[in-house]
mmCIF file of C-alpha atoms and ligand atoms in Angstrom:
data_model
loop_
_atom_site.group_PDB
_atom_site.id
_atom_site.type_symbol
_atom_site.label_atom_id
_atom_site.label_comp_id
_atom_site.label_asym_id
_atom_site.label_seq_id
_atom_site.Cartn_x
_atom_site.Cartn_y
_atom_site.Cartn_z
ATOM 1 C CA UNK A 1 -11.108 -1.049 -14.422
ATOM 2 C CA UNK A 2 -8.595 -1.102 -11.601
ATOM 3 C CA UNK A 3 -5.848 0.996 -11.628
ATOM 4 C CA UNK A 4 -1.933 0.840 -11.644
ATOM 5 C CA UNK A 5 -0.373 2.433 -8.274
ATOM 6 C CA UNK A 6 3.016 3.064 -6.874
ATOM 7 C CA UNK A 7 2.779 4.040 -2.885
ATOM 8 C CA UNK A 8 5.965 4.716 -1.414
ATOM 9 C CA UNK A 9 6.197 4.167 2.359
ATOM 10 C CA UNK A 10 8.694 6.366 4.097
ATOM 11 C CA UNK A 11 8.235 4.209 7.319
ATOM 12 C CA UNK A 12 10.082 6.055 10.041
ATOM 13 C CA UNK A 13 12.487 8.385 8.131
ATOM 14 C CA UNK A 14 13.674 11.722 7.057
ATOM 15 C CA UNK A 15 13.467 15.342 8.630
ATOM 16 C CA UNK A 16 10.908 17.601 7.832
ATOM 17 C CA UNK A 17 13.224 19.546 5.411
ATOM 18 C CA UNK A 18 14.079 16.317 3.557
ATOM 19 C CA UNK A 19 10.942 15.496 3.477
ATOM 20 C CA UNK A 20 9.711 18.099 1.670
ATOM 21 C CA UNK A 21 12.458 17.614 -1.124
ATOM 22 C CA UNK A 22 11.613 14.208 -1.739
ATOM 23 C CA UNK A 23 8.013 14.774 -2.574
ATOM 24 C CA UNK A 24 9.354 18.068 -4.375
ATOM 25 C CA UNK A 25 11.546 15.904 -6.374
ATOM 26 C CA UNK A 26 9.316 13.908 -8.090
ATOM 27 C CA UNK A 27 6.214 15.777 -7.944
ATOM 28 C CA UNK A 28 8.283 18.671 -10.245
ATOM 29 C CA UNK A 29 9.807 15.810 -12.237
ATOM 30 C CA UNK A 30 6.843 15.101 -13.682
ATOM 31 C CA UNK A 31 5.401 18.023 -14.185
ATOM 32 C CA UNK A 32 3.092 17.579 -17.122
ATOM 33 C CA UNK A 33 4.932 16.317 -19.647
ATOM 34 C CA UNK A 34 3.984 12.352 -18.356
ATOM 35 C CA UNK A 35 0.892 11.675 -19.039
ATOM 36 C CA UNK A 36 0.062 7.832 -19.096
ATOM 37 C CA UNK A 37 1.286 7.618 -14.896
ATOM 38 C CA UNK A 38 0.357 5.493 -12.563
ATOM 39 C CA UNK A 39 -1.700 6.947 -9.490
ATOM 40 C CA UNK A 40 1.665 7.693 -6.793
ATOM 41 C CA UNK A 41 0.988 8.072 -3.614
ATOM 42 C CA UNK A 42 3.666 9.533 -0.512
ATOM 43 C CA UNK A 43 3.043 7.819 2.767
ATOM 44 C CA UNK A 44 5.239 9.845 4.935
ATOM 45 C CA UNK A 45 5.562 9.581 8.676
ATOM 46 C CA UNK A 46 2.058 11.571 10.379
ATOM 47 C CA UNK A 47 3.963 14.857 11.249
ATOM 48 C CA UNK A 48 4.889 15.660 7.266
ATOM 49 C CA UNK A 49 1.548 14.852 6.185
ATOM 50 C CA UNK A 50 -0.337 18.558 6.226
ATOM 51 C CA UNK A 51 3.301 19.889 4.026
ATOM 52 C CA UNK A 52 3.344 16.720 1.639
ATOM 53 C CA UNK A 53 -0.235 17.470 0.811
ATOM 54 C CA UNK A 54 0.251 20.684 0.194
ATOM 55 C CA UNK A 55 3.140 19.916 -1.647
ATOM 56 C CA UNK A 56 0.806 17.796 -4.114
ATOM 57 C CA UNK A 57 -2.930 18.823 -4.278
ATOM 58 C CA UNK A 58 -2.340 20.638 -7.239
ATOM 59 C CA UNK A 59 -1.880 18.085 -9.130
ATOM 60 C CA UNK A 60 -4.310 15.094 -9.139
ATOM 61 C CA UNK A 61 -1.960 12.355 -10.001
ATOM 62 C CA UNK A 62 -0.450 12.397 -6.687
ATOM 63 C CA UNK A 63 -2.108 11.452 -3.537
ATOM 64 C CA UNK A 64 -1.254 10.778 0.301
ATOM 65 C CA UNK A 65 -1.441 8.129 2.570
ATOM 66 C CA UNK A 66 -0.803 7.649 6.039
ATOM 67 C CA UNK A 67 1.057 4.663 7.357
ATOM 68 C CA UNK A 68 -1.639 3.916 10.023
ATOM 69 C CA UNK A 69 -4.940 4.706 11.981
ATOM 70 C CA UNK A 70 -6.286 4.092 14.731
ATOM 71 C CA UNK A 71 -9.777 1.943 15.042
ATOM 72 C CA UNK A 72 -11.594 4.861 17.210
ATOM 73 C CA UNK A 73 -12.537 8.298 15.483
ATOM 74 C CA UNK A 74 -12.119 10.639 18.983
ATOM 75 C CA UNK A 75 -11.246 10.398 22.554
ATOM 76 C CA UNK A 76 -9.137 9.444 24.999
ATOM 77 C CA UNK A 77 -6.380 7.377 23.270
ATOM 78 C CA UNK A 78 -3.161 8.909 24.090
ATOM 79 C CA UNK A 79 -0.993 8.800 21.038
ATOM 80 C CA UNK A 80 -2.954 7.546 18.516
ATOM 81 C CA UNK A 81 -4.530 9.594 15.450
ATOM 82 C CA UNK A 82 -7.561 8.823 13.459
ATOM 83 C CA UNK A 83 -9.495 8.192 10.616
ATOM 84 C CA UNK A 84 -11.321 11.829 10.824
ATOM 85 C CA UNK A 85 -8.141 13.892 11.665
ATOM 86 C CA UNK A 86 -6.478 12.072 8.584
ATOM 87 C CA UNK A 87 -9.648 13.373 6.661
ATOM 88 C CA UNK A 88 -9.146 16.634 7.355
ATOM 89 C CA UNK A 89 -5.815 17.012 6.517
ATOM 90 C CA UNK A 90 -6.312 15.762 3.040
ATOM 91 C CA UNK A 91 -5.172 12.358 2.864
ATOM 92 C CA UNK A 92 -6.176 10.008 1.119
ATOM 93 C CA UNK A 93 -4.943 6.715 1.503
ATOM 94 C CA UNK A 94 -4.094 4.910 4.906
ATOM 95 C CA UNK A 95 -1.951 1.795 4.716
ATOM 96 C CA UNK A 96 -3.654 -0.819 7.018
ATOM 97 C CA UNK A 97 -2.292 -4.115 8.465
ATOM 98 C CA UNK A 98 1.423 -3.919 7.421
ATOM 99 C CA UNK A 99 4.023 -6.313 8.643
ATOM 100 C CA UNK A 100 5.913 -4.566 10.806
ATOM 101 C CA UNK A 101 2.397 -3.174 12.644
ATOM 102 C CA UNK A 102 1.724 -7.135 12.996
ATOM 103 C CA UNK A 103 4.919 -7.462 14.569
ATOM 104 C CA UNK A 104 5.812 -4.666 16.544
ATOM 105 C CA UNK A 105 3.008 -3.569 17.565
ATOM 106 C CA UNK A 106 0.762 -6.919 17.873
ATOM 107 C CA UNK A 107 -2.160 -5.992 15.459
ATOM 108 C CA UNK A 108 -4.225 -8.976 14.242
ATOM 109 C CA UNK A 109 -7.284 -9.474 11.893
ATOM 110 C CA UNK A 110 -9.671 -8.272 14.551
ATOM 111 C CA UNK A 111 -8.315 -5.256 15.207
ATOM 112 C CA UNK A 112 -7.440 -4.328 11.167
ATOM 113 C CA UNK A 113 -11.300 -5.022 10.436
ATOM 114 C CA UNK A 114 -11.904 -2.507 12.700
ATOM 115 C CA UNK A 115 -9.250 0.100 10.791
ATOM 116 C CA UNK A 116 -10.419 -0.517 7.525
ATOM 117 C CA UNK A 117 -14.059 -0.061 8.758
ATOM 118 C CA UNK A 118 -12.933 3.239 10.291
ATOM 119 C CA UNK A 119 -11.036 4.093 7.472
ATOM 120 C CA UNK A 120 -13.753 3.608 4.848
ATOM 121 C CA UNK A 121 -16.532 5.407 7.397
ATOM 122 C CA UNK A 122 -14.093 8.431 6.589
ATOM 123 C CA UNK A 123 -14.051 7.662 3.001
ATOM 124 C CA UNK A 124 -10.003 7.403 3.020
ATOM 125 C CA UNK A 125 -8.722 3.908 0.940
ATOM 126 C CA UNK A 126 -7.266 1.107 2.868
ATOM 127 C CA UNK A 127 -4.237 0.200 1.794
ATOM 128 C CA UNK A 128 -4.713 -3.367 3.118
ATOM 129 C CA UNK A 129 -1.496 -5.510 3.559
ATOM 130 C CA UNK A 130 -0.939 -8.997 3.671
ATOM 131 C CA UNK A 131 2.206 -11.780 3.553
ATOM 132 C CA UNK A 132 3.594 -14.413 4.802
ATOM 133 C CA UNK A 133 6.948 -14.877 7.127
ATOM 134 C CA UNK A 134 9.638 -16.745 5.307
ATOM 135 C CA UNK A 135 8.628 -20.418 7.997
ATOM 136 C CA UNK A 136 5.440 -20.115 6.556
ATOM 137 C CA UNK A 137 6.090 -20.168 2.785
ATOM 138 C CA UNK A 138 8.737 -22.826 3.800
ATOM 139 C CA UNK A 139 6.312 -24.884 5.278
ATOM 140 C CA UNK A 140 4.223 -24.308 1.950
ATOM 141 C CA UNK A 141 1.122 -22.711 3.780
ATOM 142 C CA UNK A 142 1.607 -18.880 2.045
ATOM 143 C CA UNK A 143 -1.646 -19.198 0.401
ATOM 144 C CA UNK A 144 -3.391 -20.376 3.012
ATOM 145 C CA UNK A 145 -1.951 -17.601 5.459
ATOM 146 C CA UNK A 146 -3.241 -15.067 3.369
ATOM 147 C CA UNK A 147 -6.176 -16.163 2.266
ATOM 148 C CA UNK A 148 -6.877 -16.309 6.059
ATOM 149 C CA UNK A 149 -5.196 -12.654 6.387
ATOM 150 C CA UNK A 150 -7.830 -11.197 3.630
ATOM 151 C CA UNK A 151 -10.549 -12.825 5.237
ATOM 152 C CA UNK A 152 -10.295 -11.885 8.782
ATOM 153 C CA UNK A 153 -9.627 -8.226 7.691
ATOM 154 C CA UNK A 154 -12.135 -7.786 5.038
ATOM 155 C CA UNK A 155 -14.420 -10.237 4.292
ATOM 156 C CA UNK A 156 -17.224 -8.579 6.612
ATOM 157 C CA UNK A 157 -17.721 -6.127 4.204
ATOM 158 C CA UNK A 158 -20.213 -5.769 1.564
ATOM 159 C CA UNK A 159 -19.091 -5.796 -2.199
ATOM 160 C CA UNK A 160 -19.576 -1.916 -2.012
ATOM 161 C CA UNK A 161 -17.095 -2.098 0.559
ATOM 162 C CA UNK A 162 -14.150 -4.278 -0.523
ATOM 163 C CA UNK A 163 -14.261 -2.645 -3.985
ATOM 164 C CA UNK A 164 -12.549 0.273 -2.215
ATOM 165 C CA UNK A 165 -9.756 -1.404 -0.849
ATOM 166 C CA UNK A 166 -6.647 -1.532 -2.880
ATOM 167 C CA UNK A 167 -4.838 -4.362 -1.599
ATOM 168 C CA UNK A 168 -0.843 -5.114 -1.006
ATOM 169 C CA UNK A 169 0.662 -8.460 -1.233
ATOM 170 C CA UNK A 170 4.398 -7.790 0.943
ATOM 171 C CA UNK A 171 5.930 -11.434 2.211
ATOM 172 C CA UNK A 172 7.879 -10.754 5.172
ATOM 173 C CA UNK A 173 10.827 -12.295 4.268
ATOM 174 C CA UNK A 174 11.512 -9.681 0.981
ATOM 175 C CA UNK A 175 10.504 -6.525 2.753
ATOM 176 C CA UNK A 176 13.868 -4.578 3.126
ATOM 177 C CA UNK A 177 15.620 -7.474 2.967
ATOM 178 C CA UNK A 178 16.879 -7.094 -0.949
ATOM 179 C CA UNK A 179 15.127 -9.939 -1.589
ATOM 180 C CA UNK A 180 12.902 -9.772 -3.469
ATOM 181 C CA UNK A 181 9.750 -11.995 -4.717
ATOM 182 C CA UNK A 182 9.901 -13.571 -8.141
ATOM 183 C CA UNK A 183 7.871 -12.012 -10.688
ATOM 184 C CA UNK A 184 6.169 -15.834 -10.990
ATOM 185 C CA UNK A 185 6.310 -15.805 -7.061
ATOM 186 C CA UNK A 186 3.990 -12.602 -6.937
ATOM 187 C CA UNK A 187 1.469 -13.170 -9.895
ATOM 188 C CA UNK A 188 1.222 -16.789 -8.257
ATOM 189 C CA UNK A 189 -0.066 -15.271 -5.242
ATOM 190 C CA UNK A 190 -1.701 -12.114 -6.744
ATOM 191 C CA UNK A 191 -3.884 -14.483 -8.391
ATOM 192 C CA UNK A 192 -4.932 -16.525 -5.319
ATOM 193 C CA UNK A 193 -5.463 -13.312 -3.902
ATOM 194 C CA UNK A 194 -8.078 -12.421 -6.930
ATOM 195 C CA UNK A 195 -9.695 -15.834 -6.665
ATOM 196 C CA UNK A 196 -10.460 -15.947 -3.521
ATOM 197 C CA UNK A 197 -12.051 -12.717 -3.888
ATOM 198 C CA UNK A 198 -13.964 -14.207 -6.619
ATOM 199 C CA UNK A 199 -15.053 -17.026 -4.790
ATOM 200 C CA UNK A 200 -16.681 -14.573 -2.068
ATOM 201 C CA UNK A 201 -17.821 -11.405 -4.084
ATOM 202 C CA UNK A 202 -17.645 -12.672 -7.785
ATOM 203 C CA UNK A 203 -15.426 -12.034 -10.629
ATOM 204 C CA UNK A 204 -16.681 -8.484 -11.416
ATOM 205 C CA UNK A 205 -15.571 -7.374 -7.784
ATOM 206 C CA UNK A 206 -12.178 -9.258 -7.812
ATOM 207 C CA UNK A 207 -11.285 -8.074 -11.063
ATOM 208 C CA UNK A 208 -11.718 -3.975 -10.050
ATOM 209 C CA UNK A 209 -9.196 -4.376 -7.097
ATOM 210 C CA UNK A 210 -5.839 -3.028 -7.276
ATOM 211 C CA UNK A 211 -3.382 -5.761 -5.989
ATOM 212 C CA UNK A 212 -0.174 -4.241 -5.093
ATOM 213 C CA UNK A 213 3.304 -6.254 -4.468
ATOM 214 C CA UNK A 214 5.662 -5.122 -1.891
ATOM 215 C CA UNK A 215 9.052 -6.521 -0.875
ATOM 216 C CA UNK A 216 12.586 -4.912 -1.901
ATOM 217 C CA UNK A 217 11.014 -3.107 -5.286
ATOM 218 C CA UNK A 218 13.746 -1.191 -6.939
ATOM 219 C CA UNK A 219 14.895 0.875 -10.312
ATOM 220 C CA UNK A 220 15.695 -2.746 -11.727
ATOM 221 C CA UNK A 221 12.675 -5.124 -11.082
ATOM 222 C CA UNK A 222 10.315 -2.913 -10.936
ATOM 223 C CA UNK A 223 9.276 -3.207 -14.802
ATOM 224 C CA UNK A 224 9.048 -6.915 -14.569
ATOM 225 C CA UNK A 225 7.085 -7.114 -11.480
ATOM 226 C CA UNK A 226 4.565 -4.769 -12.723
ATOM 227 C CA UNK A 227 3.656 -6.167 -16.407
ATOM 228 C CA UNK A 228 2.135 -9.473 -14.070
ATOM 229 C CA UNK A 229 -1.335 -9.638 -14.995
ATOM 230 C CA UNK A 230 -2.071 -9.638 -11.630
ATOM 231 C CA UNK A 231 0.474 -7.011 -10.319
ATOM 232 C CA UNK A 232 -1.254 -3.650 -10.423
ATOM 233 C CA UNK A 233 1.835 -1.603 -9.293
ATOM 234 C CA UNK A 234 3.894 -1.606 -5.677
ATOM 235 C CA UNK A 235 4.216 -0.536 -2.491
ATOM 236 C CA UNK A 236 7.879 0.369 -1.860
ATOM 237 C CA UNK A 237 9.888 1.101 0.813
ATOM 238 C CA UNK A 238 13.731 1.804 0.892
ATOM 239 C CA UNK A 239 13.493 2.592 -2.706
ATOM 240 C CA UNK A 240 10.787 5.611 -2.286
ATOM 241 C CA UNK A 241 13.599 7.192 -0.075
ATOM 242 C CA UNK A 242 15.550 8.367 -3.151
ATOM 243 C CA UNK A 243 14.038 10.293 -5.644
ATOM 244 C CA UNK A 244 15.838 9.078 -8.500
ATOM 245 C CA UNK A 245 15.077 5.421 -7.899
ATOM 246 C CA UNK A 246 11.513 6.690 -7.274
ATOM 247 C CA UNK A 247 10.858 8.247 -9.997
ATOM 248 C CA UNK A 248 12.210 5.263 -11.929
ATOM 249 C CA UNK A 249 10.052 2.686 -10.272
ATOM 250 C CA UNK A 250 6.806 5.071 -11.044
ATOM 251 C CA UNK A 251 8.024 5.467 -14.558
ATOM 252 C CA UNK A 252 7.751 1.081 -14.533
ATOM 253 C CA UNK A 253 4.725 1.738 -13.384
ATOM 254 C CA UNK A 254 3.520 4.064 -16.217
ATOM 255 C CA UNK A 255 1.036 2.406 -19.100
HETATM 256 P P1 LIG B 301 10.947 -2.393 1.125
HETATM 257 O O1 LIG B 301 9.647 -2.167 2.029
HETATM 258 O O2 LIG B 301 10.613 -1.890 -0.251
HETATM 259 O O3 LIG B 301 12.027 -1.574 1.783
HETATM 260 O O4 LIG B 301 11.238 -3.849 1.128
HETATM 261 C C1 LIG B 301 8.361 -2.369 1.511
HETATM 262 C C2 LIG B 301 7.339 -2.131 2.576
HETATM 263 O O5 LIG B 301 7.609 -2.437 3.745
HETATM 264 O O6 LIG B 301 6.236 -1.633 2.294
#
């Protein structure tokens, strides 16, 4: 059975000391007295990750993720950190392929196959993300953009493989924009997502990944995006930056 998830990505914010009270927050919040909660995850920027995990290995509910990794394990790459040195800290969870990587910092399909291979050789989960621009869905090509985008990033791997990945669907136009996706906009494309999964690996495989929606999630639409058959939680952004709003997203995401 796949699971429900809520990942907040902390992009490039907060101070160490603030970053520690955010996952403080919510990890006491919900200190044993919730029990049906989704799997949350912190993806804080690489410096915080060593304190956020220590702030949560105690309890098993909570995991971390990194925003990124590099392709290569070791060596000369000035700047970059990798799948191994994530390992060893005690993450988790690495978010792979997300917009703003594609468009900042030019990463394509080529280069996130060779991520989420890394990633999995270190057994840490791809978050894998996918979307389309706002041109694209007005042109009415979105599902063929990321079809094409779950292809080129994962389709080399063996059904062993992709049934690691958990996957997020985040168009481009609703990430921290405030606009978000309709709930019927996001099952739509969960959906094709599954299928086309299906079509490669069979239903068995599609049906045990966790499909993710991303895109201006908040306190409000959180509960409606979520109860999609297809929508298996969210990867949010602004919204994981205040703990109150968090903790009401991951209570929307709670069975
Ligand atoms: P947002 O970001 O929730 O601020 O739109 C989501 C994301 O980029 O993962």
């Amino acid at each position: 059975m796949r699971q429900k998830i809520v990942a907040g990505n902390w992009k490039m914010n907060k101070t160490p000391e603030e970053a520690h009270q955010l996952a403080s927050a919510v990890v006491s919040f919900f200190d044993q007295q919730y029990t049906s909660l989704p799997k949350i995850i912190f993806c804080p920027p690489f410096p915080y990750l060593a304190d956020i995990v220590s702030i949560t290995k105690h309890d098993t509910r909570f995991s971390v993720g990194a925003q990124n990794c590099s392709e290569h394990q070791w060596g000369a790459y000035t700047g970059e950190v990798s799948a191994p040195m994530l390992k060893a800290l005690g993450v988790k969870y690495v978010i792979i392929g997300h917009s703003e990587r594609r468009q900042y910092f030019g990463e394509d399909g080529a280069l996130l196959a060779q991520k989420v291979d890394a990633a999995l050789a270190n057994n840490l989960t791809p978050v894998f993300c996918c979307g389309e621009p706002l041109i694209v869905r007005e042109d009415n090509k979105h599902t063929d953009l990321v079809k094409t985008q779950v292809e080129e990033a994962l389709f080399h791997l063996p059904a062993e493989g992709i049934k690691k990945i958990v996957i997020a669907y985040e168009p481009v136009w609703a990430i921290g924009t405030g606009k978000t996706a309709t709930s019927q906009q996001a099952q739509e494309m969960h959906a094709v997502i599954r299928k086309h999964i299906a079509g490669r690996y069979g239903k068995e495989v599609a049906e045990s990944i966790s499909i993710l929606y991303g895109g201006s999630v908040n306190a409000g639409n959180a509960k409606e995006l979520f109860s999609c058959a297809d929508v298996d939680g969210g990867l949010v952004g602004g919204a994981s930056l205040k703990p109150n709003e968090f903790i009401e997203i991951i209570k929307a995401g709670s069975n």
